[in-house]
Amino acid sequence: TTRHSIQFGIFGDGSRRHHIRRRITRPLDRIARASKPPPLPPPESTKTLDVLTLPQSPTAPSTTQYQSPVFRPKSYDPTTMQQERAFQSGVQVFIPAALNRPTHTLYSICMVVQPTAQEWTVNRRYSQFLQLKKDLLATLADKARCPGCASFHNALSKFAFPPKALIRTNSIVRKRVAALQDFLKFLVERIFNDLPKCVICGDDVKKMVRPFLIRGAQPIGPSIVTKINASLSLQSYAYVPRTIPGPENPPSKPKNKNLDSSTISRSTQSDDSYASRNDSDPVMELPSSPSASEVGHQSNASSRSSEDSYGKNFDDERCHDSKVPLEEAMKQVVLPKGMSATYEEVLIRLSSMWDAYEDTEAVLASLSPDRRSKRLSATRESADEISF
């Protein structure tokens, strides 16, 4: 089968000539182009199981799951971290509330370290966040920095904090809570992982961030101060598959009542400074090799002075004002945007930030179950108070 097509060509002399080009088309090719492929069969229906709703094996032993008394987003629950992992690192941080005072605002930081099954809370001021960022930028600007330091410095310098305001309304505090929480997440993901780092973006930066997150720690639930001290000094921060068992009688508040000044002052000590590591926790055990232990002890001893000197900038930051009526004090607790909590949870958060309300057992005992479980939430964005 042939087909002719006529084309015109223009040559240098301007004359037009007819050119006949013969193109031979194979019948098989024409048939192949004209025929359409048969429709694909519909894919088999596949049902994906949500990791949070996987059926439990009937033969699997039942374990008691510890529910923390401090409210937090579900994705940060340490009892389900083996099922929903927001980060590759086993360290998570978030800010569940803030406390407004006439002269400043306290921001409650909650830390969860899954490899050691430790959870605690510390309080920091807005100015301390700004100072930490300034110090980190100065450290990462060293001339001997590696490409990781340069990347860290570039990302940190572009991280903008909300500007200072003369009038601190709850809406402004909520914006700060969101920005400060993103800042802490950024630091935790950059520092507490198993990626190779140089001395600057590894050890030096960790010595600055560690006391900021540990100094004045208030243990939550079954956590203890000695393990908290070592939770940010691990050899590996990779996720460890485990189930966190809870006590028979879970506590109703952070255990800050029994912390004395000497215990808090040891929050920046190295992880060789306590003797309760051999408590059936493989993550907390001492190295089996004596040489490795000696080397680690020497390195920790040489870096302890610089770490403690920077840790003096932080302390047990809590409000020491006199008591006011409880309802008025609870209105000073600012919940993040979209967060809701029960009356009991807000009271527990207040006790961790205001020492005048540290003993809340009597108050909780006097409340009815309906009152304790009443949900409190931030009102619409334009409002500045918590709705009770």
Short mmCIF file of C-alpha atoms in Angstrom, two decimals:
data_model
loop_
_atom_site.label_atom_id
_atom_site.label_comp_id
_atom_site.label_asym_id
_atom_site.label_seq_id
_atom_site.Cartn_x
_atom_site.Cartn_y
_atom_site.Cartn_z
CA THR A 1 0.00 0.00 0.00
CA THR A 2 1.40 3.37 -0.98
CA ARG A 3 0.51 6.91 -0.22
CA HIS A 4 1.76 10.01 -1.99
CA SER A 5 2.34 13.40 -0.49
CA ILE A 6 3.32 16.54 -2.39
CA GLN A 7 5.67 18.99 -0.77
CA PHE A 8 7.09 22.28 -2.04
CA GLY A 9 10.77 23.07 -1.78
CA ILE A 10 12.34 26.51 -2.15
CA PHE A 11 15.84 26.54 -3.50
CA GLY A 12 18.46 29.18 -3.65
CA ASP A 13 17.31 30.52 -7.02
CA GLY A 14 13.80 31.08 -5.73
CA SER A 15 12.23 28.51 -7.97
CA ARG A 16 9.67 26.12 -6.60
CA ARG A 17 9.76 22.53 -7.56
CA HIS A 18 7.37 19.80 -6.87
CA HIS A 19 8.75 16.89 -5.01
CA ILE A 20 6.95 13.69 -4.64
CA ARG A 21 7.79 11.65 -1.65
CA ARG A 22 6.62 8.18 -1.46
CA ARG A 23 6.02 6.75 1.93
CA ILE A 24 5.32 3.12 2.37
CA THR A 25 3.17 2.22 5.30
CA ARG A 26 3.03 -1.31 6.45
CA PRO A 27 -0.46 -2.69 6.90
CA LEU A 28 0.49 -4.36 10.15
CA ASP A 29 1.67 -1.07 11.63
CA ARG A 30 -1.55 0.64 10.59
CA ILE A 31 -3.61 -2.07 12.22
CA ALA A 32 -1.51 -1.85 15.38
CA ARG A 33 -2.04 1.90 15.62
CA ALA A 34 -5.76 1.67 14.95
CA SER A 35 -6.42 -1.03 17.49
CA LYS A 36 -6.84 0.04 21.11
CA PRO A 37 -5.44 -2.04 23.93
CA PRO A 38 -8.03 -3.87 25.98
CA PRO A 39 -8.94 -2.20 29.26
CA LEU A 40 -7.00 -3.36 32.25
CA PRO A 41 -8.91 -5.44 34.76
CA PRO A 42 -9.87 -3.59 37.93
CA PRO A 43 -7.33 -4.03 40.72
CA GLU A 44 -8.17 -6.38 43.46
CA SER A 45 -9.59 -4.64 46.47
CA THR A 46 -6.92 -4.35 49.13
CA LYS A 47 -7.71 -3.33 52.64
CA THR A 48 -4.97 -1.45 54.45
CA LEU A 49 -5.00 -1.82 58.19
CA ASP A 50 -4.42 1.24 60.30
CA VAL A 51 -1.42 0.69 62.54
CA LEU A 52 -3.42 2.08 65.44
CA THR A 53 -6.23 -0.48 65.02
CA LEU A 54 -4.31 -3.67 64.34
CA PRO A 55 -6.03 -6.63 66.00
CA GLN A 56 -4.23 -8.03 68.98
CA SER A 57 -3.25 -11.66 69.03
CA PRO A 58 -5.45 -13.65 71.43
CA THR A 59 -2.37 -15.40 72.77
CA ALA A 60 -0.36 -12.22 73.32
CA PRO A 61 0.15 -11.36 76.98
CA SER A 62 -1.74 -8.32 78.18
CA THR A 63 0.34 -5.46 79.53
CA THR A 64 -0.76 -2.47 81.54
CA GLN A 65 -0.30 0.73 79.56
CA TYR A 66 0.63 3.79 81.54
CA GLN A 67 -1.43 6.87 80.73
CA SER A 68 0.38 10.07 81.58
CA PRO A 69 -1.59 12.52 83.72
CA VAL A 70 -0.27 15.42 81.64
CA PHE A 71 -2.39 16.09 78.59
CA ARG A 72 -0.66 16.13 75.23
CA PRO A 73 -1.42 15.43 71.54
CA LYS A 74 -2.10 11.79 70.80
CA SER A 75 0.87 11.52 68.46
CA TYR A 76 3.16 12.18 71.45
CA ASP A 77 1.77 9.44 73.69
CA PRO A 78 4.77 7.34 74.82
CA THR A 79 2.54 4.27 75.25
CA THR A 80 1.85 4.19 71.50
CA MET A 81 5.18 5.42 70.19
CA GLN A 82 5.94 1.95 68.87
CA GLN A 83 2.84 2.25 66.65
CA GLU A 84 2.84 5.90 65.54
CA ARG A 85 6.27 7.48 65.27
CA ALA A 86 6.18 11.13 64.27
CA PHE A 87 9.98 11.29 64.00
CA GLN A 88 12.80 8.88 63.27
CA SER A 89 14.36 9.80 66.61
CA GLY A 90 13.13 8.34 69.86
CA VAL A 91 13.11 11.82 71.44
CA GLN A 92 9.97 13.94 71.24
CA VAL A 93 9.16 17.39 72.59
CA PHE A 94 6.06 19.57 72.72
CA ILE A 95 4.60 22.53 74.63
CA PRO A 96 1.14 21.70 76.00
CA ALA A 97 0.48 24.94 77.90
CA ALA A 98 1.79 28.30 79.07
CA LEU A 99 1.23 30.40 82.19
CA ASN A 100 0.62 34.12 81.97
CA ARG A 101 2.02 36.31 84.75
CA PRO A 102 2.15 40.11 84.98
CA THR A 103 5.89 40.32 84.24
CA HIS A 104 6.53 37.24 82.08
CA THR A 105 5.10 34.07 80.58
CA LEU A 106 6.23 30.54 81.44
CA TYR A 107 6.18 27.88 78.74
CA SER A 108 5.86 24.27 79.86
CA ILE A 109 8.09 21.91 77.85
CA CYS A 110 7.32 18.19 77.90
CA MET A 111 10.04 15.73 76.91
CA VAL A 112 9.52 12.06 76.03
CA VAL A 113 12.56 9.82 75.46
CA GLN A 114 11.34 6.48 74.21
CA PRO A 115 14.61 4.46 74.45
CA THR A 116 14.78 5.09 78.21
CA ALA A 117 10.98 5.30 78.77
CA GLN A 118 11.39 8.63 80.55
CA GLU A 119 9.05 11.61 80.53
CA TRP A 120 9.40 14.95 82.27
CA THR A 121 8.51 18.62 82.09
CA VAL A 122 10.52 21.83 82.47
CA ASN A 123 9.50 25.49 82.39
CA ARG A 124 11.26 28.18 80.38
CA ARG A 125 10.75 31.86 79.61
CA TYR A 126 10.50 33.39 76.17
CA SER A 127 13.77 35.28 76.67
CA GLN A 128 15.57 31.99 77.37
CA PHE A 129 14.47 30.62 74.00
CA LEU A 130 15.83 33.72 72.29
CA GLN A 131 19.13 33.46 74.16
CA LEU A 132 19.49 29.77 73.27
CA LYS A 133 19.04 30.53 69.58
CA LYS A 134 21.58 33.35 69.77
CA ASP A 135 24.16 31.13 71.49
CA LEU A 136 23.63 28.29 69.02
CA LEU A 137 24.15 30.61 66.06
CA ALA A 138 27.38 31.90 67.60
CA THR A 139 28.66 28.35 68.15
CA LEU A 140 27.73 27.13 64.66
CA ALA A 141 29.42 30.15 63.05
CA ASP A 142 32.88 28.77 63.90
CA LYS A 143 35.37 28.85 61.03
CA ALA A 144 36.21 25.16 61.44
CA ARG A 145 32.64 24.06 60.92
CA CYS A 146 31.68 21.14 58.70
CA PRO A 147 28.96 21.09 56.00
CA GLY A 148 26.52 19.89 58.66
CA CYS A 149 27.30 22.94 60.79
CA ALA A 150 26.76 25.22 57.80
CA SER A 151 23.41 23.61 57.02
CA PHE A 152 22.39 23.77 60.69
CA HIS A 153 23.41 27.43 60.94
CA ASN A 154 21.59 28.35 57.74
CA ALA A 155 18.33 26.68 58.80
CA LEU A 156 18.51 28.09 62.32
CA SER A 157 19.19 31.64 61.14
CA LYS A 158 16.05 31.55 58.99
CA PHE A 159 13.90 30.40 61.92
CA ALA A 160 11.89 33.48 62.92
CA PHE A 161 10.36 33.97 66.35
CA PRO A 162 7.25 36.09 66.90
CA PRO A 163 8.28 39.65 67.83
CA LYS A 164 8.01 40.92 71.37
CA ALA A 165 4.75 42.65 72.27
CA LEU A 166 3.95 45.23 74.92
CA ILE A 167 0.59 43.62 75.67
CA ARG A 168 0.69 39.83 75.98
CA THR A 169 -2.76 38.56 75.11
CA ASN A 170 -3.60 34.88 75.00
CA SER A 171 -3.71 34.94 71.20
CA ILE A 172 -0.12 36.22 71.11
CA VAL A 173 0.96 33.56 73.61
CA ARG A 174 -0.63 30.86 71.46
CA LYS A 175 1.32 32.03 68.43
CA ARG A 176 4.49 31.92 70.50
CA VAL A 177 3.68 28.42 71.73
CA ALA A 178 3.36 27.19 68.14
CA ALA A 179 6.62 28.87 67.07
CA LEU A 180 8.60 27.72 70.12
CA GLN A 181 7.35 24.16 69.75
CA ASP A 182 8.48 24.10 66.11
CA PHE A 183 11.84 25.49 67.25
CA LEU A 184 12.33 22.71 69.81
CA LYS A 185 11.25 20.03 67.34
CA PHE A 186 13.80 21.36 64.88
CA LEU A 187 16.58 21.18 67.47
CA VAL A 188 15.63 17.71 68.68
CA GLU A 189 15.48 16.27 65.17
CA ARG A 190 18.83 17.84 64.28
CA ILE A 191 20.74 16.93 67.43
CA PHE A 192 19.33 13.75 68.94
CA ASN A 193 19.77 11.29 66.09
CA ASP A 194 22.37 8.75 65.00
CA LEU A 195 23.72 10.68 62.02
CA PRO A 196 27.48 11.44 62.00
CA LYS A 197 28.39 14.91 63.24
CA CYS A 198 31.52 16.89 63.95
CA VAL A 199 32.53 18.17 67.37
CA ILE A 200 30.75 21.50 66.86
CA CYS A 201 27.34 20.42 65.55
CA GLY A 202 27.50 17.29 67.69
CA ASP A 203 29.05 17.65 71.14
CA ASP A 204 29.17 21.43 71.50
CA VAL A 205 25.58 21.99 70.44
CA LYS A 206 24.33 19.11 72.58
CA LYS A 207 26.05 20.56 75.66
CA MET A 208 24.03 23.76 75.16
CA VAL A 209 20.65 22.19 74.42
CA ARG A 210 20.80 19.42 77.03
CA PRO A 211 20.67 21.65 80.16
CA PHE A 212 17.94 23.72 78.52
CA LEU A 213 15.76 20.60 78.29
CA ILE A 214 16.75 18.91 81.57
CA ARG A 215 17.63 21.56 84.16
CA GLY A 216 14.82 21.67 86.74
CA ALA A 217 13.15 18.55 85.33
CA GLN A 218 9.93 17.39 87.00
CA PRO A 219 9.46 13.62 86.42
CA ILE A 220 6.09 12.44 85.16
CA GLY A 221 4.63 9.10 86.13
CA PRO A 222 7.18 6.30 86.74
CA SER A 223 10.12 8.39 85.45
CA ILE A 224 12.98 9.10 87.85
CA VAL A 225 15.53 11.90 87.93
CA THR A 226 18.57 9.63 87.65
CA LYS A 227 17.38 8.17 84.36
CA ILE A 228 16.24 11.56 83.10
CA ASN A 229 19.78 12.88 83.61
CA ALA A 230 21.09 10.27 81.16
CA SER A 231 18.21 10.31 78.69
CA LEU A 232 19.84 12.96 76.48
CA SER A 233 23.36 11.47 76.74
CA LEU A 234 22.77 8.15 75.02
CA GLN A 235 25.03 6.52 72.45
CA SER A 236 22.01 5.98 70.18
CA TYR A 237 18.63 7.70 70.00
CA ALA A 238 17.09 5.18 67.62
CA TYR A 239 13.61 3.95 68.34
CA VAL A 240 13.58 0.82 70.52
CA PRO A 241 10.55 -1.49 70.17
CA ARG A 242 9.19 -1.84 73.67
CA THR A 243 6.06 -1.59 75.76
CA ILE A 244 6.12 0.90 78.59
CA PRO A 245 4.49 -0.75 81.61
CA GLY A 246 2.79 1.47 84.12
CA PRO A 247 2.60 1.31 87.91
CA GLU A 248 -0.35 -0.23 89.68
CA ASN A 249 -1.46 3.18 90.90
CA PRO A 250 -0.49 5.81 88.32
CA PRO A 251 0.34 9.17 89.90
CA SER A 252 -2.01 12.07 89.28
CA LYS A 253 0.60 14.79 88.79
CA PRO A 254 4.27 15.39 87.98
CA LYS A 255 6.51 14.32 90.81
CA ASN A 256 7.98 17.73 91.55
CA LYS A 257 7.01 17.74 95.20
CA ASN A 258 9.90 15.59 96.40
CA LEU A 259 12.60 17.27 94.33
CA ASP A 260 15.06 19.19 96.44
CA SER A 261 17.60 21.71 95.25
CA SER A 262 20.44 19.19 95.27
CA THR A 263 18.49 16.83 93.02
CA ILE A 264 17.69 19.60 90.56
CA SER A 265 21.29 20.80 90.53
CA ARG A 266 22.41 17.36 89.38
CA SER A 267 20.27 17.55 86.25
CA THR A 268 23.27 18.53 84.12
CA GLN A 269 25.62 15.84 85.44
CA SER A 270 26.93 13.22 83.07
CA ASP A 271 25.29 9.82 82.79
CA ASP A 272 28.15 8.26 84.79
CA SER A 273 27.16 10.18 87.94
CA TYR A 274 24.51 7.80 89.22
CA ALA A 275 24.51 4.17 90.25
CA SER A 276 21.01 3.00 89.34
CA ARG A 277 21.70 2.02 85.74
CA ASN A 278 21.70 -1.73 86.27
CA ASP A 279 17.94 -1.91 86.86
CA SER A 280 17.06 -4.44 84.12
CA ASP A 281 17.03 -1.74 81.46
CA PRO A 282 19.50 -2.63 78.67
CA VAL A 283 19.56 0.95 77.41
CA MET A 284 20.73 2.23 80.79
CA GLU A 285 23.37 -0.43 81.50
CA LEU A 286 27.03 0.49 81.81
CA PRO A 287 29.40 -0.49 78.99
CA SER A 288 30.78 -4.00 79.36
CA SER A 289 34.25 -3.03 78.23
CA PRO A 290 36.37 -1.33 80.94
CA SER A 291 38.35 0.60 78.35
CA ALA A 292 35.18 2.03 76.84
CA SER A 293 33.98 3.01 80.30
CA GLU A 294 37.24 4.75 81.12
CA VAL A 295 37.28 6.61 77.81
CA GLY A 296 33.67 7.70 78.27
CA HIS A 297 34.35 8.81 81.84
CA GLN A 298 37.35 10.88 80.77
CA SER A 299 35.44 12.57 77.95
CA ASN A 300 32.49 13.29 80.23
CA ALA A 301 34.76 14.66 82.94
CA SER A 302 36.52 16.98 80.50
CA SER A 303 33.24 18.34 79.13
CA ARG A 304 31.34 18.52 82.42
CA SER A 305 32.68 21.93 83.42
CA SER A 306 31.64 23.63 80.18
CA GLU A 307 28.24 21.96 80.24
CA ASP A 308 27.57 22.88 83.86
CA SER A 309 28.72 26.45 83.28
CA TYR A 310 26.17 26.85 80.51
CA GLY A 311 23.55 25.01 82.56
CA LYS A 312 23.74 27.71 85.23
CA ASN A 313 21.67 29.88 82.91
CA PHE A 314 18.68 27.63 83.63
CA ASP A 315 17.07 26.59 86.86
CA ASP A 316 13.78 25.31 88.23
CA GLU A 317 11.74 28.00 86.48
CA ARG A 318 8.39 28.19 88.23
CA CYS A 319 6.11 30.98 89.32
CA HIS A 320 6.61 31.91 92.98
CA ASP A 321 3.78 34.44 93.27
CA SER A 322 1.30 34.30 96.13
CA LYS A 323 -1.88 32.31 95.83
CA VAL A 324 -4.94 33.74 94.13
CA PRO A 325 -8.39 32.14 93.88
CA LEU A 326 -8.10 28.83 92.06
CA GLU A 327 -10.52 29.75 89.29
CA GLU A 328 -8.58 32.94 88.62
CA ALA A 329 -5.27 31.06 88.58
CA MET A 330 -6.56 28.47 86.13
CA LYS A 331 -7.59 31.23 83.75
CA GLN A 332 -3.92 32.18 83.51
CA VAL A 333 -3.14 28.80 81.92
CA VAL A 334 -3.10 29.27 78.15
CA LEU A 335 -3.86 26.23 76.03
CA PRO A 336 -2.49 26.03 72.48
CA LYS A 337 -4.81 26.67 69.59
CA GLY A 338 -7.02 23.64 68.97
CA MET A 339 -6.07 21.97 72.26
CA SER A 340 -8.65 20.84 74.79
CA ALA A 341 -8.13 19.39 78.26
CA THR A 342 -10.11 18.39 81.30
CA TYR A 343 -10.39 20.46 84.46
CA GLU A 344 -8.07 18.00 86.22
CA GLU A 345 -5.43 18.20 83.48
CA VAL A 346 -5.37 21.99 83.54
CA LEU A 347 -5.03 21.90 87.32
CA ILE A 348 -2.10 19.48 87.05
CA ARG A 349 -0.43 21.72 84.48
CA LEU A 350 -0.94 24.70 86.79
CA SER A 351 0.72 22.82 89.67
CA SER A 352 3.83 22.17 87.55
CA MET A 353 4.25 25.87 86.73
CA TRP A 354 3.04 27.65 89.92
CA ASP A 355 4.53 26.34 93.16
CA ALA A 356 1.70 27.80 95.29
CA TYR A 357 -0.62 25.18 93.75
CA GLU A 358 1.83 22.31 93.94
CA ASP A 359 -0.29 20.28 96.36
CA THR A 360 -3.46 19.56 94.39
CA GLU A 361 -4.55 16.25 95.94
CA ALA A 362 -6.97 17.94 98.34
CA VAL A 363 -8.45 20.06 95.57
CA LEU A 364 -8.93 17.08 93.29
CA ALA A 365 -10.47 15.06 96.11
CA SER A 366 -13.05 17.79 96.72
CA LEU A 367 -14.15 17.87 93.08
CA SER A 368 -16.93 15.71 91.73
CA PRO A 369 -16.10 13.29 88.89
CA ASP A 370 -18.16 15.39 86.47
CA ARG A 371 -16.26 18.51 87.45
CA ARG A 372 -12.88 16.82 87.09
CA SER A 373 -13.70 15.43 83.64
CA LYS A 374 -15.19 18.66 82.31
CA ARG A 375 -13.54 19.61 79.04
CA LEU A 376 -11.86 23.00 78.81
CA SER A 377 -10.74 24.45 75.52
CA ALA A 378 -9.51 27.69 74.05
CA THR A 379 -12.33 29.78 72.67
CA ARG A 380 -12.39 31.10 69.12
CA GLU A 381 -9.24 32.77 67.87
CA SER A 382 -10.40 36.30 68.70
CA ALA A 383 -11.06 35.47 72.36
CA ASP A 384 -8.40 35.83 75.02
CA GLU A 385 -9.68 33.66 77.86
CA ILE A 386 -10.26 29.98 78.52
CA SER A 387 -13.92 28.96 78.51
CA PHE A 388 -14.94 27.17 81.69
#
